[in-house]
Coordinates of C-alpha atoms in Angstrom, one line a residue:
X1 CA -51.0 49.6 -84.0
X2 CA -53.2 52.8 -84.4
X3 CA -52.0 55.7 -82.2
X4 CA -54.7 56.2 -79.4
X5 CA -55.0 59.6 -77.9
X6 CA -54.3 60.3 -73.9
X7 CA -58.1 60.7 -72.8
X8 CA -59.2 57.2 -74.6
X9 CA -55.8 55.4 -73.5
X10 CA -56.2 56.1 -70.0
X11 CA -60.2 56.4 -69.8
X12 CA -61.1 54.3 -66.6
X13 CA -61.5 50.6 -66.9
X14 CA -62.8 50.2 -63.3
X15 CA -64.8 52.2 -60.7
X16 CA -61.7 52.6 -58.5
X17 CA -60.0 54.6 -61.5
X18 CA -62.6 57.3 -61.8
X19 CA -61.4 60.8 -60.6
X20 CA -63.3 63.2 -58.7
X21 CA -67.0 61.7 -58.7
X22 CA -66.6 59.6 -55.4
X23 CA -70.1 60.4 -54.9
X24 CA -71.7 58.9 -57.8
X25 CA -69.3 56.0 -57.8
X26 CA -70.5 55.1 -54.4
X27 CA -74.1 55.4 -55.1
X28 CA -74.0 53.1 -58.2
X29 CA -71.7 50.6 -56.5
X30 CA -74.3 50.5 -53.5
X31 CA -77.1 50.0 -55.7
X32 CA -75.7 47.3 -57.7
X33 CA -74.5 45.4 -54.5
X34 CA -78.0 45.6 -53.1
X35 CA -79.4 44.8 -56.4
X36 CA -81.6 47.8 -56.9
X37 CA -80.9 48.5 -60.3
X38 CA -83.1 51.4 -61.6
X39 CA -84.3 51.2 -65.2
X40 CA -83.0 54.7 -66.1
X41 CA -80.3 57.2 -65.4
X42 CA -79.9 60.6 -66.0
X43 CA -76.0 61.8 -65.6
X44 CA -75.7 65.6 -65.5
X45 CA -72.6 68.0 -65.5
X46 CA -70.1 69.7 -67.5
X47 CA -68.1 68.3 -70.3
X48 CA -64.8 66.1 -69.5
X49 CA -66.2 64.9 -66.2
X50 CA -66.9 61.1 -66.8
X51 CA -70.6 61.1 -67.7
X52 CA -70.0 58.4 -70.7
X53 CA -67.2 56.6 -68.7
X54 CA -69.7 56.1 -65.8
X55 CA -72.3 54.8 -68.3
X56 CA -69.9 52.2 -69.6
X57 CA -68.7 51.0 -66.1
X58 CA -72.3 50.7 -65.4
X59 CA -72.7 48.5 -68.5
X60 CA -69.8 46.7 -67.7
X61 CA -71.1 46.2 -64.2
X62 CA -74.0 44.8 -65.1
X63 CA -72.8 42.4 -67.8
X64 CA -69.5 41.2 -66.4
X65 CA -69.0 37.6 -67.1
X66 CA -67.7 37.3 -63.3
X67 CA -71.3 38.4 -62.4
X68 CA -73.3 41.3 -61.5
X69 CA -70.6 43.1 -59.6
X70 CA -69.9 46.7 -57.6
X71 CA -66.3 46.4 -59.5
X72 CA -66.3 44.8 -63.1
X73 CA -63.1 42.8 -63.9
X74 CA -62.5 44.8 -67.2
X75 CA -60.4 41.8 -68.8
X76 CA -63.3 39.6 -69.7
X77 CA -64.5 39.6 -73.2
X78 CA -67.7 41.3 -72.2
X79 CA -65.6 44.1 -70.4
X80 CA -63.5 44.2 -73.3
X81 CA -66.1 44.7 -75.9
X82 CA -68.0 47.4 -74.1
X83 CA -64.4 49.2 -73.6
X84 CA -64.1 48.8 -77.4
X85 CA -67.5 50.0 -78.3
X86 CA -68.1 46.7 -80.1
X87 CA -70.8 45.1 -77.9
X88 CA -73.9 44.8 -79.7
X89 CA -76.0 45.0 -76.6
X90 CA -74.6 48.2 -75.4
X91 CA -76.1 50.9 -78.0
X92 CA -74.4 54.3 -77.8
X93 CA -76.6 56.9 -79.6
X94 CA -75.2 60.6 -80.1
X95 CA -78.7 62.6 -79.6
X96 CA -77.0 65.2 -81.6
X97 CA -77.2 63.3 -84.7
X98 CA -80.3 61.4 -84.0
X99 CA -82.8 64.2 -83.0
X100 CA -85.7 63.6 -84.7
X101 CA -88.7 61.2 -83.8
X102 CA -88.0 58.8 -86.8
X103 CA -84.4 57.9 -85.5
X104 CA -85.4 57.4 -81.9
X105 CA -88.3 55.1 -83.2
X106 CA -86.1 53.0 -85.3
X107 CA -82.9 52.8 -83.0
X108 CA -84.7 52.1 -79.6
X109 CA -88.4 51.8 -79.7
X110 CA -88.7 49.1 -82.4
X111 CA -85.7 47.3 -80.8
X112 CA -86.1 47.8 -77.0
X113 CA -88.5 44.8 -76.8
X114 CA -85.8 42.0 -78.1
X115 CA -84.1 40.2 -75.4
X116 CA -80.2 41.1 -75.6
X117 CA -78.3 39.0 -77.9
X118 CA -75.2 37.9 -75.7
X119 CA -75.4 39.9 -72.4
X120 CA -77.9 39.9 -69.3
X121 CA -78.7 43.4 -70.1
X122 CA -79.4 45.5 -73.0
X123 CA -77.9 49.0 -72.1
X124 CA -78.9 52.4 -74.2
X125 CA -76.5 55.2 -73.7
X126 CA -77.9 58.5 -74.9
X127 CA -75.2 61.1 -75.0
X128 CA -76.2 65.0 -75.1
X129 CA -79.9 63.9 -74.6
X130 CA -81.0 67.6 -74.2
X131 CA -80.5 67.8 -78.2
X132 CA -83.5 65.6 -78.9
X133 CA -86.7 67.3 -80.6
X134 CA -89.8 67.5 -78.5
X135 CA -91.5 65.0 -80.8
X136 CA -88.5 62.6 -79.9
X137 CA -88.8 63.1 -76.2
X138 CA -92.5 62.3 -76.4
X139 CA -92.0 59.2 -78.4
X140 CA -89.2 57.9 -75.9
X141 CA -91.4 58.7 -72.8
X142 CA -93.8 55.6 -72.7
X143 CA -90.9 53.5 -73.4
X144 CA -88.5 55.3 -71.0
X145 CA -91.4 54.7 -68.2
X146 CA -91.9 51.1 -68.4
X147 CA -89.0 49.3 -70.4
X148 CA -88.5 45.6 -70.6
X149 CA -86.7 44.3 -67.2
X150 CA -83.5 43.7 -69.1
X151 CA -83.2 47.2 -70.3
X152 CA -81.4 50.1 -68.7
X153 CA -81.3 53.4 -70.0
X154 CA -78.5 56.1 -69.5
X155 CA -78.9 59.6 -70.3
X156 CA -76.1 61.8 -70.4
X157 CA -76.3 65.8 -70.9
X158 CA -74.3 68.9 -70.0
X159 CA -77.4 70.8 -70.0
X160 CA -80.3 69.1 -67.7
X161 CA -82.7 72.2 -68.1
X162 CA -83.4 71.3 -71.7
X163 CA -84.4 68.1 -70.4
X164 CA -88.3 67.6 -70.1
X165 CA -89.8 67.5 -66.4
X166 CA -91.8 64.5 -68.0
X167 CA -88.3 62.6 -68.6
X168 CA -86.4 63.7 -65.5
X169 CA -89.1 62.6 -63.3
X170 CA -88.6 58.9 -64.6
X171 CA -84.8 58.8 -64.2
X172 CA -82.6 58.4 -61.3
X173 CA -80.5 61.8 -61.5
X174 CA -76.6 61.9 -60.7
X175 CA -74.6 65.4 -60.9
X176 CA -71.3 65.1 -61.8
X177 CA -69.0 67.8 -60.1
X178 CA -66.1 69.8 -61.9
X179 CA -63.0 67.8 -60.8
X180 CA -60.7 69.7 -58.5
X181 CA -57.2 71.2 -60.1
X182 CA -55.4 69.1 -57.3
X183 CA -57.0 65.5 -58.6
X184 CA -56.4 66.4 -62.2
X185 CA -52.9 67.3 -61.3
X186 CA -52.2 64.0 -59.8
X187 CA -54.0 62.1 -62.9
X188 CA -51.9 64.1 -65.1
X189 CA -48.5 63.2 -63.0
X190 CA -49.7 59.4 -63.3
X191 CA -50.1 59.6 -67.2
X192 CA -46.7 61.5 -67.7
X193 CA -45.0 58.7 -65.7
X194 CA -46.8 55.9 -67.5
X195 CA -45.8 57.7 -70.8
X196 CA -41.8 57.8 -69.8
X197 CA -42.0 61.7 -69.0
X198 CA -40.6 60.9 -65.3
X199 CA -38.1 63.7 -64.6
X200 CA -39.0 65.6 -67.5
X201 CA -41.8 67.9 -66.5
X202 CA -42.3 71.1 -64.3
X203 CA -44.9 70.1 -61.4
X204 CA -46.0 74.0 -61.7
X205 CA -46.6 73.3 -65.4
X206 CA -48.8 70.4 -64.7
X207 CA -50.7 72.6 -62.1
X208 CA -51.1 75.3 -64.8
X209 CA -52.6 72.7 -67.0
X210 CA -54.9 71.4 -64.5
X211 CA -56.1 75.1 -63.2
X212 CA -56.9 76.1 -67.2
X213 CA -58.9 72.9 -67.7
X214 CA -61.5 74.2 -65.2
X215 CA -62.6 70.9 -63.9
X216 CA -62.5 68.8 -67.2
X217 CA -60.1 66.2 -67.0
X218 CA -60.7 65.5 -70.7
X219 CA -59.4 69.0 -71.6
X220 CA -56.7 68.8 -69.1
X221 CA -55.5 65.4 -71.1
X222 CA -55.8 67.0 -74.3
X223 CA -53.6 70.1 -73.2
X224 CA -51.0 67.8 -71.8
X225 CA -51.0 65.7 -75.2
X226 CA -50.3 68.8 -77.0
X227 CA -47.7 70.2 -74.6
X228 CA -45.8 66.5 -74.9
X229 CA -46.0 67.1 -78.8
X230 CA -44.9 70.7 -78.6
X231 CA -41.8 69.7 -76.0
X232 CA -38.2 68.7 -77.1
X233 CA -37.0 67.7 -73.5
X234 CA -39.3 68.8 -70.7
X235 CA -42.6 70.2 -70.2
X236 CA -41.9 73.9 -68.6
X237 CA -43.9 76.7 -67.3
X238 CA -43.2 78.7 -70.3
X239 CA -43.6 76.4 -72.9
X240 CA -47.4 75.8 -71.1
X241 CA -47.7 79.5 -71.0
X242 CA -47.0 80.3 -74.6
X243 CA -49.0 77.0 -75.8
X244 CA -52.4 77.8 -74.0
X245 CA -51.9 81.5 -73.7
X246 CA -53.0 81.4 -70.1
X247 CA -50.8 83.6 -67.3
X248 CA -48.9 81.7 -64.7
X249 CA -49.0 82.5 -61.1
X250 CA -45.6 84.0 -61.0
X251 CA -46.6 86.4 -63.2
X252 CA -49.7 87.2 -61.7
X253 CA -48.0 87.2 -58.0
X254 CA -45.7 90.0 -59.3
X255 CA -48.3 92.2 -60.6
X256 CA -50.3 91.7 -57.1
X257 CA -47.0 92.7 -55.5
X258 CA -46.6 95.8 -57.6
X259 CA -50.3 96.7 -56.9
X260 CA -49.8 96.4 -52.9
X261 CA -46.6 98.6 -53.2
X262 CA -48.2 100.9 -55.6
X263 CA -45.0 100.5 -57.7
X264 CA -45.8 101.9 -60.8
X265 CA -42.6 101.6 -62.8
X266 CA -42.8 97.8 -62.0
X267 CA -46.5 97.7 -63.4
X268 CA -45.6 99.3 -66.4
X269 CA -42.6 96.8 -66.9
X270 CA -45.0 94.1 -66.5
X271 CA -47.1 95.2 -69.3
X272 CA -44.4 96.0 -71.4
X273 CA -42.9 92.2 -70.9
X274 CA -46.5 90.8 -71.5
X275 CA -46.5 92.8 -74.9
X276 CA -42.9 91.9 -75.9
X277 CA -43.8 88.1 -75.4
X278 CA -46.9 88.2 -77.1
X279 CA -49.4 87.4 -74.1
X280 CA -53.1 88.5 -74.5
X281 CA -53.9 91.5 -72.5
X282 CA -57.5 90.8 -72.3
X283 CA -56.6 87.2 -70.8
X284 CA -54.2 88.8 -68.2
X285 CA -56.8 90.9 -67.0
X286 CA -59.2 88.0 -66.8
X287 CA -56.8 85.8 -64.8
X288 CA -56.1 88.8 -62.4
X289 CA -59.5 88.8 -61.7
X290 CA -59.8 85.2 -61.1
X291 CA -56.4 84.9 -59.2
X292 CA -57.6 87.8 -57.0
X293 CA -60.9 85.9 -56.5
X294 CA -58.9 83.1 -55.1
X295 CA -56.9 85.2 -52.9
X296 CA -60.4 86.6 -51.5
X297 CA -61.7 83.1 -51.1
X298 CA -58.6 81.9 -49.3
X299 CA -58.6 85.1 -46.9
X300 CA -62.4 84.5 -45.9
X301 CA -61.5 81.0 -45.1
X302 CA -63.6 79.1 -48.1
X303 CA -61.5 75.6 -48.3
X304 CA -59.7 74.9 -51.6
X305 CA -58.3 71.7 -53.1
X306 CA -54.6 73.0 -54.3
X307 CA -51.4 71.9 -54.2
X308 CA -49.2 72.7 -51.0
X309 CA -46.8 75.2 -52.8
X310 CA -49.9 77.0 -54.4
X311 CA -51.7 77.2 -50.8
X312 CA -48.6 78.9 -49.4
X313 CA -48.8 81.3 -52.2
X314 CA -52.3 82.1 -51.7
X315 CA -51.6 82.4 -47.9
X316 CA -48.9 84.8 -48.5
X317 CA -50.4 87.4 -51.2
X318 CA -54.1 87.2 -49.3
X319 CA -52.3 88.5 -46.2
X320 CA -51.5 91.4 -48.1
X321 CA -54.9 92.7 -48.6
X322 CA -58.2 93.5 -46.4
X323 CA -61.1 91.7 -47.8
X324 CA -62.5 95.1 -48.6
X325 CA -59.5 96.0 -50.9
X326 CA -59.9 92.8 -52.4
X327 CA -63.4 93.1 -53.3
X328 CA -62.6 96.8 -54.7
X329 CA -59.7 95.5 -56.8
X330 CA -61.8 92.3 -58.3
X331 CA -64.6 95.1 -59.1
X332 CA -61.9 97.2 -61.0
X333 CA -60.4 94.2 -62.8
X334 CA -63.7 93.2 -64.0
X335 CA -64.4 96.7 -65.2
X336 CA -61.0 96.8 -67.0
X337 CA -61.6 93.5 -68.6
X338 CA -64.9 94.9 -69.9
X339 CA -63.1 98.2 -71.1
X340 CA -60.4 96.3 -72.9
X341 CA -63.0 94.3 -75.1
X342 CA -63.7 97.8 -76.8
X343 CA -60.3 99.6 -76.4
X344 CA -58.5 100.6 -79.5
X345 CA -55.2 100.8 -77.6
X346 CA -55.2 97.4 -75.2
X347 CA -51.7 98.4 -73.7
X348 CA -52.7 101.9 -72.8
X349 CA -56.0 100.6 -71.2
X350 CA -54.3 98.0 -69.4
X351 CA -51.9 100.4 -68.1
X352 CA -54.4 103.2 -66.8
X353 CA -56.3 100.3 -65.1
X354 CA -53.6 99.0 -63.5
X355 CA -52.5 102.6 -62.2
X356 CA -56.0 103.1 -61.1
X357 CA -56.0 100.0 -58.8
X358 CA -52.7 101.2 -57.4
X359 CA -53.9 104.9 -56.4
X360 CA -57.0 103.2 -54.9
X361 CA -54.8 101.3 -52.6
X362 CA -52.5 104.2 -52.2
X363 CA -55.3 106.5 -51.2
X364 CA -56.6 104.1 -48.8
X365 CA -53.4 103.5 -47.0
X366 CA -53.0 107.4 -46.5
X367 CA -56.8 107.7 -45.3
X368 CA -57.0 108.9 -41.7
X369 CA -58.1 105.5 -39.4
X370 CA -61.1 107.3 -38.0
X371 CA -62.4 107.9 -41.8
X372 CA -61.8 104.1 -42.5
X373 CA -64.0 103.2 -39.8
X374 CA -66.8 105.3 -40.5
X375 CA -69.8 103.3 -42.1
X376 CA -71.3 105.1 -44.7
X377 CA -75.0 104.7 -46.0
X378 CA -75.9 106.3 -49.3
X379 CA -79.5 107.1 -49.4
X380 CA -81.1 106.1 -52.6
X381 CA -81.9 109.7 -53.7
X382 CA -81.3 113.1 -52.6
X383 CA -84.4 115.7 -52.9
X384 CA -84.0 117.7 -56.1
X385 CA -83.0 121.2 -55.5
X386 CA -85.7 124.1 -56.3
X387 CA -85.0 126.8 -58.6
X388 CA -82.2 129.5 -57.3
X389 CA -85.2 131.9 -56.8
X390 CA -86.6 130.1 -53.9
X391 CA -85.4 128.9 -50.6
X392 CA -84.8 125.4 -50.0
X393 CA -83.9 123.3 -46.6
X394 CA -80.2 122.0 -46.0
X395 CA -79.6 118.7 -45.0
X396 CA -76.4 118.2 -43.1
X397 CA -74.7 114.8 -42.3
X398 CA -75.0 113.6 -38.7
X399 CA -73.2 110.4 -37.6
X400 CA -74.9 107.5 -35.9
X401 CA -73.7 104.5 -34.2
X402 CA -73.7 102.5 -37.2
X403 CA -74.6 104.5 -40.3
X404 CA -73.9 108.0 -41.6
X405 CA -77.2 109.8 -42.6
X406 CA -78.6 113.1 -43.7
X407 CA -80.6 115.0 -41.0
X408 CA -82.1 118.3 -41.5
X409 CA -80.4 121.2 -39.7
X410 CA -82.6 123.7 -37.6
X411 CA -82.0 126.6 -39.9
X412 CA -79.7 127.6 -43.2
X413 CA -80.7 128.3 -46.7
X414 CA -78.7 127.1 -49.9
X415 CA -78.9 128.0 -53.5
X416 CA -78.9 125.0 -56.3
X417 CA -75.5 125.0 -56.6
X418 CA -74.7 125.3 -52.8
X419 CA -77.3 122.3 -52.1
X420 CA -75.3 120.0 -54.6
X421 CA -71.9 120.9 -53.0
X422 CA -73.3 120.1 -49.6
X423 CA -74.3 116.6 -50.8
X424 CA -71.2 115.9 -53.1
X425 CA -69.7 113.5 -51.1
X426 CA -72.9 111.5 -51.3
X427 CA -72.9 111.7 -55.2
X428 CA -69.2 110.4 -55.1
X429 CA -70.0 107.5 -52.7
X430 CA -72.7 106.3 -55.2
X431 CA -70.3 107.0 -58.1
X432 CA -67.7 105.2 -56.8
X433 CA -70.0 101.9 -56.7
X434 CA -70.9 102.4 -60.4
X435 CA -67.5 103.1 -62.0
X436 CA -64.4 103.4 -60.1
X437 CA -62.7 105.0 -62.8
X438 CA -65.2 107.8 -63.4
X439 CA -64.9 108.2 -59.7
X440 CA -61.1 108.6 -60.0
X441 CA -61.4 111.3 -62.4
X442 CA -63.8 113.4 -60.3
X443 CA -61.4 113.7 -57.4
X444 CA -59.4 116.4 -59.1
X445 CA -63.2 118.3 -59.9
X446 CA -65.4 120.4 -57.9
X447 CA -69.0 121.8 -58.8
X448 CA -68.6 125.6 -59.4
X449 CA -72.0 126.5 -61.0
X450 CA -75.4 125.6 -61.8
X451 CA -76.6 126.8 -65.3
X452 CA -80.3 125.7 -65.8
X453 CA -79.8 122.0 -66.0
X454 CA -75.9 122.1 -66.7
X455 CA -73.6 121.5 -63.9
X456 CA -70.4 123.0 -64.4
X457 CA -67.2 120.8 -63.3
X458 CA -64.0 122.7 -63.1
X459 CA -60.9 120.6 -63.2
X460 CA -57.4 121.0 -61.8
X461 CA -55.9 118.5 -64.0
X462 CA -56.1 118.2 -67.8
X463 CA -55.9 114.5 -67.8
X464 CA -59.0 114.2 -65.7
X465 CA -60.9 116.8 -67.7
X466 CA -59.9 115.0 -71.3
X467 CA -61.1 111.5 -69.8
X468 CA -64.4 113.0 -68.5
X469 CA -65.1 114.5 -71.9
X470 CA -65.1 110.8 -73.1
X471 CA -68.8 109.9 -73.9
X472 CA -68.8 106.8 -71.8
X473 CA -67.8 108.5 -68.7
X474 CA -69.7 111.4 -69.5
X475 CA -72.9 109.3 -69.7
X476 CA -72.0 107.4 -66.4
X477 CA -71.5 110.7 -64.6
X478 CA -74.5 112.3 -65.7
X479 CA -76.7 109.0 -65.1
X480 CA -75.2 109.0 -61.3
X481 CA -76.1 112.7 -61.0
X482 CA -79.7 112.4 -62.1
X483 CA -80.3 109.2 -59.9
X484 CA -78.8 111.1 -56.4
X485 CA -80.0 114.3 -57.1
X486 CA -83.4 113.3 -58.5
X487 CA -82.6 115.8 -61.8
X488 CA -83.8 113.9 -64.7
X489 CA -82.5 116.6 -67.0
X490 CA -79.3 117.3 -65.3
X491 CA -76.3 117.5 -67.4
X492 CA -72.4 118.5 -67.0
X493 CA -70.3 120.7 -68.6
X494 CA -66.7 119.6 -67.8
X495 CA -64.5 123.0 -68.0
X496 CA -60.6 123.0 -67.2
X497 CA -59.4 125.8 -64.7
X498 CA -57.8 128.8 -65.9
X499 CA -54.9 128.6 -63.9
X500 CA -54.0 125.4 -65.5
X501 CA -52.0 124.8 -68.8
X502 CA -51.6 121.7 -70.3
X503 CA -49.1 119.8 -68.4
X504 CA -45.6 118.2 -69.2
X505 CA -45.6 114.6 -68.6
X506 CA -44.1 113.8 -65.1
X507 CA -44.2 117.4 -63.9
X508 CA -46.7 118.3 -61.3
X509 CA -49.3 120.9 -61.5
X510 CA -48.8 124.1 -59.4
X511 CA -52.2 125.2 -59.9
X512 CA -53.5 122.3 -57.8
X513 CA -51.7 123.1 -54.5
X514 CA -53.4 126.2 -54.2
X515 CA -57.0 124.8 -54.3
X516 CA -56.9 121.3 -52.9
X517 CA -57.7 120.5 -49.2
X518 CA -55.4 117.8 -47.6
X519 CA -58.0 114.9 -48.2
X520 CA -58.0 115.7 -51.8
X521 CA -54.4 116.1 -52.1
X522 CA -53.8 112.5 -51.0
X523 CA -54.8 111.1 -54.4
X524 CA -53.6 113.8 -56.9
X525 CA -53.3 111.9 -59.7
X526 CA -50.3 113.6 -61.4
X527 CA -48.3 114.4 -58.4
X528 CA -48.7 110.8 -57.4
X529 CA -47.3 109.9 -60.9
X530 CA -44.3 112.0 -61.0
X531 CA -43.1 111.3 -57.4
X532 CA -43.6 107.7 -58.1
X533 CA -41.1 107.9 -61.4
X534 CA -39.0 110.4 -59.7
X535 CA -38.1 107.9 -56.9
X536 CA -37.6 105.3 -59.3
X537 CA -35.0 107.2 -61.0
X538 CA -33.1 108.3 -58.0
X539 CA -33.0 104.8 -56.8

């Protein structure tokens, strides 16, 4: 007997076997039981969620030899012929192969008026119906609207928006939801035990396959079959990870723990481990963003249908962060994922991105409580400073009960550069929302001069100075400056402080200590790095 793939072998034969689509099953069974059978159905949903399977089950329920029933027997000759695809009165059409009007006219329109050869109902199942041409839809329209009483149409599509409204309005629509990872995992375990793999699989590996399938049970069964063919003795997490190229929860949890502790040596070791084991670094960034999103959802109470073991992990790790910290981490991770696409050195970019997130969490931990509690409202623009030969008004911050806004003082005069210094904190807040990387570099800089339309930024650290000279970050900073200060021609001129020489890696720069305020020293990039590695070496 020819080999049959898992997704075909374990295709549901009864409505009770359908996974994750209870709302569709219940509606169809109730309609059959009450004899309210529509002449046309539209099944919508992503791939692998059971649209074609449900269409075949509907055909079986209408033509079962035991009678029209909400649950077909699955064993009679009519049910078996539908399962095997040999039933003359159940016509399955691939719309991707029959897009033209001639194919629709030949296969459907010219034959629809004939009575069923064997069954009670003639059922037309049109898969990927959105692929039909406009002319084909127009030709089908009248037939679909008023078919003979013994004909039922089932249209299946992954993109219902491409189906004309005139077609959609003539069908009873059902939306198939992505199947939860928990339901997929239970079905995979059922298949494994039926195939004789009982005791030879790791439930965590099965859960990893279920999450990777992203709601598509057919994809999950295909991945499982691939793992079964690859495995020698048992299906393990390492095998699934290497086979599918996904990041397991154990690695992601270690990564999140290291971020929480600002443990840079551990972060470096994890990146090195990923490189040595051949992991896709871009995939790690993507999976980290997805994992952090799951932690945020769990933190704010969005219900998830997960296994008890994974719920315990999410509960523990989500308690390590506040909602605002998780949102900042997600945004930084998405930005890192974007930068990795064009990075010449993916490992370096990943290390810098993780370091930036660790520094962000560390700086927030050390920030005084009163500053954490201050809500900040950034005005969309600050009036542009006039030329230095003129006198301009000063706006000084005043704190209200809910927001921090700029209110004009009774007196005071500032030059253009002093005006920018006065409102520098507003610019930094806006830059933080635009690019966390660029924001972290400017923490070691201050505006020192305004030369026509060039703002001189003096840097106390060579690393930050070199990064800001990169065109991508420079353009981001200049665009934000122009928007905040309403100066369309404003550019920046990054310069390195004369007191600073090229630093040795791991050695703090002494020139920074003389000019840094306490709030700036909280997030001193190079001193922070050096202290972490020094503590690690001492331990």
